[in-house]
Coordinates of C-alpha atoms in Angstrom, one line a residue:
Chain A
M1 CA -0.1 -0.3 0.5
D2 CA 1.1 3.3 -0.7
A3 CA 1.3 6.8 0.7
F4 CA 0.4 10.0 -0.8
G5 CA -1.4 13.8 0.8
L6 CA -4.1 16.4 -0.6
D7 CA -0.9 17.6 -4.0
G8 CA -1.5 13.6 -4.5
L9 CA -4.8 13.5 -4.5
D10 CA -4.7 16.3 -7.0
E11 CA -2.2 14.9 -9.3
L12 CA -4.2 11.8 -9.5
V13 CA -7.4 13.8 -10.7
R14 CA -5.0 15.2 -13.2
A15 CA -4.2 12.5 -14.0
L16 CA -6.8 11.0 -14.5
I17 CA -7.9 14.1 -17.0
A18 CA -4.6 13.7 -18.6
D19 CA -5.9 10.0 -19.6
G20 CA -8.2 11.5 -21.1
H21 CA -10.6 10.7 -18.5
R22 CA -13.9 13.2 -17.4
V23 CA -13.5 12.8 -14.3
I24 CA -16.4 12.8 -11.5
G25 CA -17.2 13.4 -7.9
P26 CA -18.8 15.1 -4.8
R27 CA -18.7 19.5 -5.3
R28 CA -20.8 21.0 -2.5
R29 CA -24.6 22.6 -4.4
D30 CA -27.6 24.0 -3.6
D31 CA -27.1 23.3 0.8
A32 CA -26.0 19.3 -0.6
I33 CA -22.5 17.4 -1.2
V34 CA -23.5 17.0 -5.3
L35 CA -21.6 14.3 -8.0
D36 CA -20.3 16.9 -11.3
D37 CA -17.5 17.2 -13.6
V38 CA -13.7 17.9 -11.0
T39 CA -10.7 19.1 -11.7
G40 CA -8.6 19.2 -8.1
V41 CA -8.6 18.5 -4.8
A42 CA -9.6 22.0 -4.6
D43 CA -13.2 21.9 -5.9
L44 CA -14.2 18.9 -3.2
P45 CA -16.0 19.1 -0.7
S46 CA -13.4 20.8 2.5
G47 CA -14.2 20.5 5.5
W48 CA -18.3 19.8 4.3
G49 CA -19.8 17.0 7.0
V50 CA -23.6 15.3 6.5
E51 CA -26.3 15.2 9.1
V52 CA -28.7 13.2 8.3
A53 CA -32.6 12.2 9.6
P54 CA -35.7 10.4 7.8
G55 CA -36.3 13.5 4.9
R56 CA -33.4 15.4 6.1
Y57 CA -30.5 16.4 5.4
R58 CA -28.4 19.1 6.5
L59 CA -24.4 19.6 5.9
H60 CA -22.6 21.1 8.1
R61 CA -19.2 22.7 8.5
R62 CA -16.5 20.5 10.8
G63 CA -14.1 20.6 12.2
D64 CA -11.9 19.5 10.6
D65 CA -10.5 19.6 6.3
A66 CA -11.6 16.5 5.8
L67 CA -13.2 15.7 1.9
F68 CA -15.0 12.5 0.8
R69 CA -17.0 12.5 5.1
H70 CA -20.1 12.6 4.0
S71 CA -23.1 9.9 3.2
A72 CA -26.7 9.6 1.8
G73 CA -26.1 12.7 -0.8
P74 CA -29.0 12.9 -3.3
Q75 CA -27.4 12.1 -6.5
S76 CA -25.7 8.6 -6.2
W77 CA -23.3 7.3 -9.9
K78 CA -26.0 5.2 -11.0
R79 CA -26.9 8.7 -12.9
F80 CA -23.7 8.7 -15.0
V81 CA -23.9 5.3 -15.5
H82 CA -28.1 5.5 -16.3
P83 CA -28.5 8.2 -17.6
P84 CA -31.2 10.7 -16.7
R85 CA -32.9 10.8 -19.5
R86 CA -31.0 10.5 -23.2
K87 CA -32.0 9.5 -26.2
L88 CA -32.1 6.2 -28.1
W89 CA -31.9 7.2 -31.9
E90 CA -33.1 9.2 -34.4
T91 CA -35.1 9.3 -37.9
T92 CA -32.5 10.3 -40.7
D93 CA -33.6 10.5 -44.3
V94 CA -33.1 7.2 -44.9
G95 CA -34.2 5.5 -41.7
F96 CA -33.1 5.0 -38.4
A97 CA -29.9 6.2 -36.3
A98 CA -29.0 5.0 -33.3
A99 CA -27.8 7.8 -31.0
P100 CA -23.9 7.7 -30.5
D101 CA -22.6 7.3 -27.0
D102 CA -20.7 9.6 -25.4
E103 CA -17.3 8.3 -25.8
R104 CA -15.1 9.9 -23.4
R105 CA -14.3 7.7 -20.1
L106 CA -15.5 8.7 -16.6
A107 CA -13.4 7.9 -13.6
F108 CA -15.5 8.8 -10.7
L109 CA -13.3 10.2 -7.0
G110 CA -15.4 9.0 -3.7
V111 CA -17.2 6.2 -4.1
R112 CA -18.0 4.1 -1.4
G113 CA -18.4 0.9 -0.1
C114 CA -22.5 0.3 -1.3
D115 CA -21.9 2.8 -3.9
L116 CA -19.6 1.2 -4.9
A117 CA -22.1 -2.1 -4.3
A118 CA -24.9 -1.1 -6.3
L119 CA -22.4 0.0 -9.5
G120 CA -21.9 -4.2 -9.9
V121 CA -25.9 -4.4 -9.2
L122 CA -26.4 -2.0 -11.2
G123 CA -24.2 -3.5 -14.0
R124 CA -25.4 -6.8 -13.5
V125 CA -28.7 -6.0 -14.7
L126 CA -27.4 -3.5 -17.6
G127 CA -25.7 -5.1 -19.3
A128 CA -22.2 -4.9 -20.8
R129 CA -21.3 -0.4 -21.0
S130 CA -18.4 0.5 -20.9
R131 CA -17.3 1.1 -17.4
P132 CA -15.9 4.2 -15.4
F133 CA -12.4 4.4 -13.7
I134 CA -13.4 4.3 -10.2
V135 CA -11.2 5.9 -6.9
A136 CA -13.3 4.5 -4.6
V137 CA -14.0 5.5 -0.8
D138 CA -13.5 3.5 2.3
C139 CA -15.6 4.8 5.0
T140 CA -15.1 5.9 8.5
E141 CA -17.9 7.7 9.8
P142 CA -21.3 6.0 8.9
G143 CA -24.5 8.8 9.2
G144 CA -27.1 7.8 10.9
L145 CA -29.4 6.9 8.0
C146 CA -26.5 4.1 6.8
F147 CA -26.9 0.4 7.2
C148 CA -24.1 -1.2 4.9
A149 CA -22.7 -3.1 7.5
S150 CA -25.8 -5.0 7.9
T151 CA -26.1 -5.8 3.4
G152 CA -22.1 -6.6 3.8
T153 CA -21.3 -4.0 0.9
G154 CA -19.4 -2.2 3.6
P155 CA -16.9 -0.3 5.3
S156 CA -14.6 -0.7 2.9
V157 CA -14.9 -0.9 -0.6
G158 CA -15.8 -4.7 -1.6
P159 CA -13.6 -5.1 -5.0
G160 CA -14.5 -4.2 -9.1
Y161 CA -11.8 -0.2 -7.5
D162 CA -9.4 0.6 -9.6
L163 CA -8.2 2.4 -6.9
A164 CA -9.2 2.2 -3.1
L165 CA -8.9 5.5 -1.2
T166 CA -8.7 5.2 3.3
E167 CA -9.0 9.0 4.3
R168 CA -6.3 10.1 7.2
L169 CA -6.0 13.0 9.4
D170 CA -4.1 12.4 12.8
D171 CA -1.2 13.9 13.8
T172 CA 1.1 13.6 11.2
G173 CA -2.0 16.0 8.2
H174 CA -4.0 15.1 5.7
W175 CA -3.2 11.6 4.3
F176 CA -3.7 8.8 1.7
L177 CA -3.8 5.1 2.6
A178 CA -4.1 4.1 -1.7
D179 CA -4.6 0.4 -3.0
A180 CA -4.7 0.1 -7.1
G181 CA -7.0 -2.8 -7.5
S182 CA -6.5 -3.0 -11.4
E183 CA -3.7 -3.1 -13.7
D184 CA -5.1 0.5 -14.3
G185 CA -5.2 1.8 -10.6
E186 CA -1.0 0.6 -10.8
R187 CA -0.2 2.7 -14.0
I188 CA -2.3 5.6 -12.5
L189 CA -1.1 5.5 -8.9
A190 CA 2.5 6.0 -10.6
A191 CA 2.1 9.4 -12.0
V192 CA 1.4 9.6 -8.5
T193 CA 3.9 11.1 -6.3
R194 CA 3.8 8.7 -3.5
R195 CA 5.4 6.6 -0.8
P196 CA 5.0 3.4 1.0
A197 CA 2.4 3.7 3.9
T198 CA 3.7 1.4 7.1
A199 CA 2.2 -1.4 8.3
D200 CA 1.8 1.1 11.0
E201 CA -0.3 3.3 9.1
V202 CA -2.4 0.2 7.7
A203 CA -3.0 -0.9 10.7
G204 CA -4.3 2.0 12.4
A205 CA -7.0 2.4 8.6
L206 CA -7.6 -1.3 9.0
R207 CA -8.9 -0.7 13.0
D208 CA -10.7 2.6 11.6
V209 CA -12.4 1.1 8.8
T210 CA -14.0 -1.6 10.8
A211 CA -14.2 -0.4 13.7
A212 CA -16.9 2.4 11.6
A213 CA -19.2 -1.0 11.3
G214 CA -20.1 -0.4 14.6
R215 CA -21.4 2.9 14.1
M216 CA -24.2 3.2 11.4
G217 CA -27.5 4.7 12.0
R218 CA -29.0 1.9 10.9
Q219 CA -29.2 -1.8 10.4
M220 CA -31.2 -3.8 7.8
P221 CA -32.9 -7.4 10.4
A222 CA -30.8 -10.1 9.7
L223 CA -33.3 -12.0 8.4
D224 CA -34.1 -13.9 5.0
L225 CA -35.8 -11.1 3.1
R226 CA -36.3 -12.9 0.6
Q227 CA -38.4 -15.1 1.8
L228 CA -40.5 -12.7 4.0
L229 CA -41.4 -10.1 2.1
H230 CA -43.1 -13.2 -0.5
D231 CA -44.6 -14.1 2.6
S232 CA -45.9 -10.9 2.9
R233 CA -48.1 -10.2 0.1
Q234 CA -51.7 -10.0 2.9
A235 CA -49.5 -8.5 5.2
Q236 CA -52.1 -5.2 7.1
H237 CA -48.5 -3.6 6.7
W238 CA -48.4 -2.1 3.5
N239 CA -51.4 0.3 4.6
D240 CA -49.8 1.8 7.6
V241 CA -46.9 2.9 5.2
A242 CA -49.7 3.8 1.8
E243 CA -51.1 6.6 4.5
R244 CA -48.0 8.0 4.9
C245 CA -46.0 7.6 0.9
L246 CA -46.7 10.3 -0.8
T247 CA -46.1 8.3 -3.8
C248 CA -43.6 10.3 -5.1
G249 CA -41.4 8.4 -5.9
N250 CA -38.5 10.2 -4.3
C251 CA -36.8 7.3 -3.6
T252 CA -36.1 5.2 -6.8
M253 CA -35.3 8.2 -7.8
V254 CA -32.4 8.7 -5.6
C255 CA -32.1 4.7 -5.6
P256 CA -28.6 3.8 -6.8
T257 CA -29.4 0.2 -8.0
C258 CA -32.9 1.3 -9.5
F259 CA -33.6 0.8 -13.2
C260 CA -36.6 1.2 -14.5
T261 CA -37.2 3.3 -18.1
T262 CA -39.9 4.2 -19.6
T263 CA -39.4 5.6 -23.9
E264 CA -41.1 8.7 -25.5
D265 CA -41.3 9.7 -29.4
V266 CA -40.5 12.7 -29.9
T267 CA -42.1 14.1 -33.3
D268 CA -40.9 17.8 -34.0
L269 CA -44.1 19.6 -35.7
T270 CA -42.9 18.7 -39.2
G271 CA -43.8 15.7 -38.8
D272 CA -40.1 14.5 -40.7
H273 CA -37.6 14.0 -37.7
A274 CA -38.8 11.9 -35.7
E275 CA -36.6 11.3 -32.0
R276 CA -37.7 8.3 -29.2
W277 CA -36.0 9.0 -25.3
E278 CA -35.6 7.3 -23.2
H279 CA -36.3 8.6 -19.1
W280 CA -35.6 7.0 -15.9
A281 CA -39.0 6.0 -14.9
S282 CA -40.9 4.8 -10.9
C283 CA -43.1 2.3 -9.6
F284 CA -44.6 4.9 -8.0
E285 CA -46.1 6.2 -10.7
V286 CA -49.9 5.4 -11.5
D287 CA -48.4 5.3 -15.3
F288 CA -46.1 2.6 -14.6
S289 CA -48.6 -0.2 -14.1
Y290 CA -50.8 1.1 -17.1
L291 CA -51.5 -1.9 -19.3
H292 CA -54.5 -1.5 -22.2
G293 CA -57.7 0.0 -20.7
G294 CA -56.5 1.3 -16.8
S295 CA -53.2 1.0 -13.9
V296 CA -52.8 -2.4 -12.1
R297 CA -51.3 -0.6 -9.6
T298 CA -53.1 2.5 -8.6
S299 CA -53.3 1.7 -4.5
A300 CA -49.9 4.1 -2.4
A301 CA -50.1 0.2 -0.7
S302 CA -50.3 -1.7 -4.0
R303 CA -47.3 1.1 -5.3
Y304 CA -45.3 0.8 -2.5
R305 CA -44.6 -3.1 -1.6
Q306 CA -44.1 -3.3 -5.9
W307 CA -41.3 -1.4 -4.7
L308 CA -40.2 -3.1 -1.6
S309 CA -40.5 -6.3 -2.9
H310 CA -38.2 -6.1 -6.0
K311 CA -35.8 -4.6 -4.5
L312 CA -35.5 -7.1 -1.4
G313 CA -37.5 -10.2 -3.0
T314 CA -38.0 -10.9 -6.4
W315 CA -34.3 -9.2 -6.9
H316 CA -33.0 -12.6 -6.1
D317 CA -35.0 -14.2 -8.3
Q318 CA -34.0 -12.3 -11.4
F319 CA -30.3 -11.2 -11.1
G320 CA -29.3 -14.2 -8.2
E321 CA -29.0 -10.4 -4.8
S322 CA -30.1 -7.6 -3.5
G323 CA -31.7 -5.2 -4.8
C324 CA -30.9 -2.6 -2.1
V325 CA -26.9 -1.4 -0.1
G326 CA -27.6 -0.1 2.8
C327 CA -27.2 3.3 1.5
G328 CA -30.1 5.4 3.1
R329 CA -30.5 7.5 0.2
C330 CA -34.4 6.9 0.5
I331 CA -35.1 7.4 4.5
A332 CA -33.1 10.3 3.7
W333 CA -34.8 11.5 0.6
C334 CA -38.0 10.1 1.3
P335 CA -40.0 13.8 2.2
V336 CA -41.8 12.4 4.7
G337 CA -39.5 10.0 6.0
I338 CA -40.1 6.4 5.6
D339 CA -37.6 4.2 6.6
I340 CA -36.9 1.0 4.5
T341 CA -35.7 -0.3 7.6
A342 CA -38.1 -0.2 9.7
E343 CA -40.6 -1.3 7.3
V344 CA -38.9 -4.5 7.2
A345 CA -39.1 -4.7 11.0
A346 CA -42.6 -4.1 11.0
L347 CA -43.2 -6.7 8.2
A348 CA -41.5 -9.2 10.0
A349 CA -43.4 -8.4 13.1
E350 CA -47.0 -9.1 11.8
R351 CA -45.7 -11.9 10.2
S352 CA -44.1 -13.7 13.9
G353 CA -47.7 -12.4 14.6
D354 CA -46.0 -9.3 17.5
D355 CA -46.9 -5.6 17.9
V356 CA -46.2 -4.2 15.3
D357 CA -45.4 -0.3 16.4
V358 CA -43.3 1.6 13.7
Chain B
M1 CA -52.8 19.1 -48.9
T2 CA -55.0 21.4 -46.4
P3 CA -53.2 22.6 -43.3
P4 CA -55.7 21.8 -40.0
T5 CA -57.3 24.6 -38.4
L6 CA -55.9 26.3 -35.2
A7 CA -59.0 28.4 -33.0
V8 CA -57.9 30.1 -29.5
W9 CA -60.6 30.9 -26.8
K10 CA -61.0 32.7 -23.7
F11 CA -63.0 32.2 -21.0
T12 CA -62.0 33.6 -17.6
S13 CA -58.0 33.9 -17.2
C14 CA -55.6 36.6 -17.6
D15 CA -54.7 35.7 -21.4
G16 CA -50.9 34.3 -19.3
C17 CA -51.6 30.4 -21.0
Q18 CA -52.5 31.5 -24.8
L19 CA -49.9 34.2 -24.5
T20 CA -47.3 30.7 -24.1
L21 CA -48.6 30.5 -28.0
L22 CA -46.5 33.7 -28.7
D23 CA -43.4 32.1 -26.7
C24 CA -42.5 29.5 -28.5
E25 CA -40.1 32.1 -30.4
D26 CA -37.6 29.9 -32.4
E27 CA -41.2 27.7 -33.4
L28 CA -43.9 30.0 -34.3
L29 CA -42.9 30.1 -37.5
T30 CA -42.6 25.8 -38.2
L31 CA -45.7 26.2 -35.6
A32 CA -47.9 28.2 -38.9
G33 CA -47.0 26.7 -41.9
A34 CA -47.7 23.7 -39.8
V35 CA -51.7 24.7 -39.1
R36 CA -54.0 27.2 -40.6
I37 CA -54.2 29.6 -37.6
A38 CA -57.9 30.6 -37.7
R39 CA -58.7 32.7 -34.8
F40 CA -56.7 33.6 -32.4
T41 CA -56.9 37.2 -31.5
E42 CA -55.0 38.2 -29.0
A43 CA -51.8 38.2 -32.2
S44 CA -55.0 39.0 -34.7
S45 CA -58.5 40.3 -34.4
A46 CA -59.0 37.9 -38.5
I47 CA -60.9 35.3 -37.6
S48 CA -62.0 32.8 -40.3
P49 CA -64.7 31.1 -39.6
G50 CA -64.7 27.2 -38.2
P51 CA -65.4 24.2 -37.6
Y52 CA -61.8 24.2 -36.1
D53 CA -59.1 20.4 -36.6
V54 CA -58.5 21.9 -32.9
S55 CA -59.1 24.2 -30.3
L56 CA -56.6 25.4 -27.6
V57 CA -59.7 27.4 -24.8
E58 CA -57.9 29.1 -21.3
G59 CA -60.0 30.1 -18.7
S60 CA -62.8 28.8 -17.6
I61 CA -66.1 28.9 -15.8
T62 CA -67.3 31.4 -14.1
T63 CA -70.8 33.5 -16.5
P64 CA -74.4 31.4 -17.5
E65 CA -73.1 33.4 -20.8
E66 CA -69.1 31.1 -20.9
A67 CA -71.1 28.4 -20.2
E68 CA -73.7 28.1 -23.4
R69 CA -70.3 29.8 -25.3
I70 CA -68.5 27.2 -24.8
R71 CA -70.3 24.6 -26.0
E72 CA -70.8 26.5 -29.0
V73 CA -67.5 25.8 -29.0
R74 CA -67.0 22.1 -28.6
A75 CA -69.1 21.4 -31.4
Q76 CA -66.8 23.4 -33.9
S77 CA -64.3 21.5 -33.2
R78 CA -62.6 18.6 -33.8
V79 CA -59.9 18.8 -30.7
L80 CA -60.5 20.3 -27.9
V81 CA -57.5 21.2 -25.8
V82 CA -57.9 22.9 -22.9
I83 CA -54.8 25.0 -21.1
G84 CA -53.7 26.0 -18.2
A85 CA -54.8 26.4 -14.5
C86 CA -57.7 28.0 -15.2
A87 CA -59.7 25.4 -17.6
T88 CA -58.6 23.0 -15.7
A89 CA -59.6 23.8 -12.2
G90 CA -61.2 26.3 -12.6
G91 CA -57.8 28.4 -11.6
I92 CA -57.5 31.1 -8.2
Q93 CA -60.7 32.3 -9.3
A94 CA -62.0 29.1 -8.4
L95 CA -61.8 31.2 -4.8
R96 CA -65.1 32.0 -4.7
N97 CA -66.0 28.3 -4.8
F98 CA -65.0 28.4 -1.3
A99 CA -66.7 32.4 -0.3
D100 CA -69.9 34.0 -0.4
V101 CA -70.1 35.5 -4.0
E102 CA -73.2 37.8 -3.2
E103 CA -70.7 39.6 -0.8
F104 CA -67.7 40.1 -3.0
R105 CA -70.7 41.2 -5.2
S106 CA -72.2 43.8 -3.1
L107 CA -68.7 45.2 -1.6
V108 CA -66.5 45.0 -5.1
Y109 CA -69.1 46.4 -7.9
A110 CA -70.3 50.2 -7.6
S111 CA -73.0 49.1 -8.9
P112 CA -73.3 45.0 -8.7
Q113 CA -76.9 45.0 -10.3
H114 CA -75.0 44.7 -13.9
I115 CA -72.6 42.5 -12.4
G116 CA -73.4 38.9 -13.8
T117 CA -71.7 36.1 -12.6
L118 CA -72.2 32.6 -10.8
A119 CA -71.7 31.2 -7.9
T120 CA -69.4 29.1 -8.5
S121 CA -66.4 29.1 -11.1
T122 CA -65.7 25.7 -12.8
P123 CA -63.3 24.1 -14.5
I124 CA -64.5 23.7 -18.7
S125 CA -64.4 19.5 -17.9
A126 CA -67.1 20.5 -16.3
H127 CA -68.9 21.1 -19.1
V128 CA -67.5 19.7 -22.4
A129 CA -65.4 16.8 -23.4
V130 CA -62.4 17.5 -23.1
D131 CA -59.4 15.2 -24.9
Y132 CA -56.0 17.6 -23.5
E133 CA -55.0 18.8 -20.2
L134 CA -52.7 21.0 -20.2
R135 CA -51.9 22.0 -16.8
G136 CA -50.2 24.6 -15.3
C137 CA -50.6 28.8 -14.5
P138 CA -49.3 29.5 -16.4
I139 CA -49.3 26.0 -19.1
D140 CA -46.0 25.0 -19.9
R141 CA -44.4 26.1 -24.3
R142 CA -42.8 22.8 -24.6
Q143 CA -46.0 20.3 -23.5
L144 CA -48.5 22.8 -25.7
L145 CA -45.9 21.9 -29.0
E146 CA -46.2 18.9 -27.5
V147 CA -50.1 18.7 -28.1
L148 CA -50.0 20.4 -31.0
S149 CA -46.7 17.9 -32.2
A150 CA -48.7 14.7 -31.5
F151 CA -52.2 16.4 -32.8
L152 CA -50.5 17.0 -36.6
V153 CA -49.2 13.3 -36.3
G154 CA -51.5 11.9 -35.2
R155 CA -50.5 10.0 -32.1
K156 CA -50.7 11.2 -28.6
P157 CA -49.1 13.9 -26.8
D158 CA -46.7 12.1 -23.7
L159 CA -48.6 13.9 -20.7
P160 CA -47.7 11.9 -18.3
D161 CA -49.5 11.8 -14.2
A162 CA -46.1 11.7 -11.8
S163 CA -45.0 13.7 -9.3
V164 CA -42.8 17.4 -10.2
C165 CA -40.5 15.1 -7.7
T166 CA -39.1 12.8 -10.8
E167 CA -38.6 15.7 -13.0
C168 CA -37.0 17.9 -10.0
K169 CA -34.3 14.3 -9.8
R170 CA -34.1 13.6 -13.1
R171 CA -33.2 17.1 -13.5
G172 CA -30.3 16.6 -10.7
L173 CA -31.3 19.1 -8.2
T174 CA -31.6 18.4 -4.3
C175 CA -34.7 19.1 -2.3
V176 CA -35.3 22.1 -1.0
M177 CA -38.2 20.4 1.1
V178 CA -35.1 17.9 2.3
A179 CA -32.2 19.9 2.3
D180 CA -33.9 23.0 3.4
G181 CA -36.7 22.4 4.7
T182 CA -38.2 25.2 2.3
P183 CA -42.4 24.1 2.0
C184 CA -43.3 22.1 -1.8
L185 CA -46.3 21.0 -3.2
G186 CA -44.0 19.0 -5.8
P187 CA -44.8 15.4 -4.4
V188 CA -48.8 15.1 -4.6
T189 CA -48.5 17.7 -7.8
H190 CA -48.4 16.7 -11.6
A191 CA -45.4 16.3 -13.5
G192 CA -45.0 19.0 -16.3
C193 CA -42.7 22.3 -15.6
G194 CA -39.8 20.2 -16.2
A195 CA -39.5 21.1 -12.1
L196 CA -39.2 24.9 -12.7
C197 CA -39.3 26.4 -9.2
P198 CA -37.1 24.2 -7.1
A199 CA -35.0 24.8 -10.1
Y200 CA -34.9 28.3 -8.3
R201 CA -34.3 26.9 -5.1
R202 CA -38.4 27.6 -4.2
G203 CA -40.8 25.0 -2.5
C204 CA -43.5 24.1 -5.8
F205 CA -46.4 25.9 -5.2
G206 CA -48.8 23.4 -6.8
C207 CA -49.3 25.1 -9.9
F208 CA -49.9 22.1 -12.2
G209 CA -53.0 20.3 -9.6
P210 CA -52.9 17.1 -8.2
V211 CA -51.4 13.6 -9.2
Q212 CA -53.9 11.8 -9.0
D213 CA -55.1 10.5 -5.9
P214 CA -52.6 12.5 -3.8
N215 CA -51.8 12.2 -0.3
I216 CA -52.2 15.3 1.4
A217 CA -52.7 14.5 4.3
A218 CA -49.1 12.7 4.8
L219 CA -47.9 16.1 2.8
T220 CA -49.7 18.1 5.2
A221 CA -48.2 16.3 8.1
Q222 CA -44.9 17.6 6.5
L223 CA -46.3 21.0 5.7
R224 CA -46.4 21.4 9.4
A225 CA -43.3 20.1 10.7
C226 CA -41.7 22.7 8.2
G227 CA -43.4 25.4 10.6
L228 CA -46.6 26.3 8.0
S229 CA -49.3 27.0 10.1
E230 CA -53.3 25.2 9.5
E231 CA -53.8 29.1 7.2
A232 CA -50.5 28.4 5.1
I233 CA -51.6 24.9 4.7
D234 CA -54.8 26.2 3.7
R235 CA -53.2 28.6 1.3
A236 CA -51.0 26.0 0.1
F237 CA -53.4 23.9 -1.6
R238 CA -55.7 26.3 -2.9
T239 CA -54.3 28.7 -4.8
F240 CA -53.7 27.5 -8.2
T241 CA -55.9 24.1 -8.0
H242 CA -58.2 24.3 -4.2
F243 CA -56.2 20.5 -4.1
R244 CA -58.5 20.3 -1.0
Q245 CA -62.0 20.6 -2.7
E246 CA -60.7 17.6 -5.5
T247 CA -59.3 15.5 -3.3
A248 CA -60.7 16.4 1.0
T249 CA -59.0 13.4 3.5

């Protein structure tokens, strides 16, 4: 493992850009940490932290200059690998032409364990697309809505990264422990001024990341969720959720793995030119379940049940894993703070015959 | 081939929605080539007689005369598209539906006996069959062009019944209610504006009216948590499209 300071991180970003990447990383905008183009360390949200609760997200100044200690932002990396809206094809003089892909290779800076797992889940759903260069970051400061420890997706980053960093702020300063996970990662790392990390430094970082697993604000109940959702089709609790649920679709939009889309056909006023666009859809939209003659999931209960049953249950049947990575975004960005871990606990309680108390 | 004819009609309204047609600056010449604008008194005093292939109807029905006239408009129109909060929900003037019109009449006008008005302001759909509804105060320019483009090629326009939140999130905006505690009607409001107000860090005012089956009770609780008084909550839901009356819970 290697170590470098803030200058090294700056060199890393510049090396990625020089290598032809569009680098996306965290930035502060609109009272949140969003994901956008970055050109160097100066763009990163130095010293900004986040406090989250159900339906609540607030930025605050930290007592240090940490760059990567902020959880559950309003966006996920999904929007860059699976854009919210994109042109599929358009008509030409002679027929149809597929819309060209953006050829520039992406590099993601600051991908936490939960989000790295989400990119893996999304990749297995969407199939082979060009893979971004991933600079992952171990999490040493989970947020109040995080539960990656109970979904097995963090706080240390799993496989699939090109480079993994652990951000360190200690007596010796602000520095990063770096580990290359691919040949590409080794090649980029070689462009960074660095030194070998000591065994003590590596052990210290590992200790902090391991300790973070015990500080998760939430926990997904340790149950066979696929079976629970299967057993809960007729649960009364869906009606309880429906009383609170706005069916606005925010949970699906912020979820880093929700992948559903719909298409829209666009023609211009002359009628000579037509385009087909794809955009994110949500199973909370009435139109989503429209079959000929009407929608089949009109009640809020049926729509929430659909979302949760797929996310935690039938996702296993379809893709061999869970669709939830424990990032906590759906809890924070639900305007009324519906908590996926609490709803699962309530379903489990209802199945076992206990009083439901959420 | 003769281009289809377009007529624009005004009932009780401010004219803002029909002016959206003139706001289609880049597309206006193309539109004028694709349809024959047979009646649009905001733009020209020349009126061609009906029937018309497509009518855009702005405004609500607030007088006995309007209630008659909308039937004539319907009879002359092959496709009738109602545009704006007034035409689709009664508009701001539907605030009278919660109050005593006689009292207004006697207080506001020097000679109230000359005022012929109905006790309520009602949407066009309460009087005649409507083919398409464009929501908003005012309507969205892109949605107007979408309806007209779709009409011209004979396809169904794409007017999704989803929340403003879906547009807000696709646009990559940060939720003003979650991040700032700003009251926002976006979760229960019909999409179509492209999340215009949240893009300027303001809460949605609900001018596109409610989605199908909005959960007003749940959002009301959240608006209270944002610090809105009961009076302010009532006002928020009533201003443009009186959510409360349509969807009282």
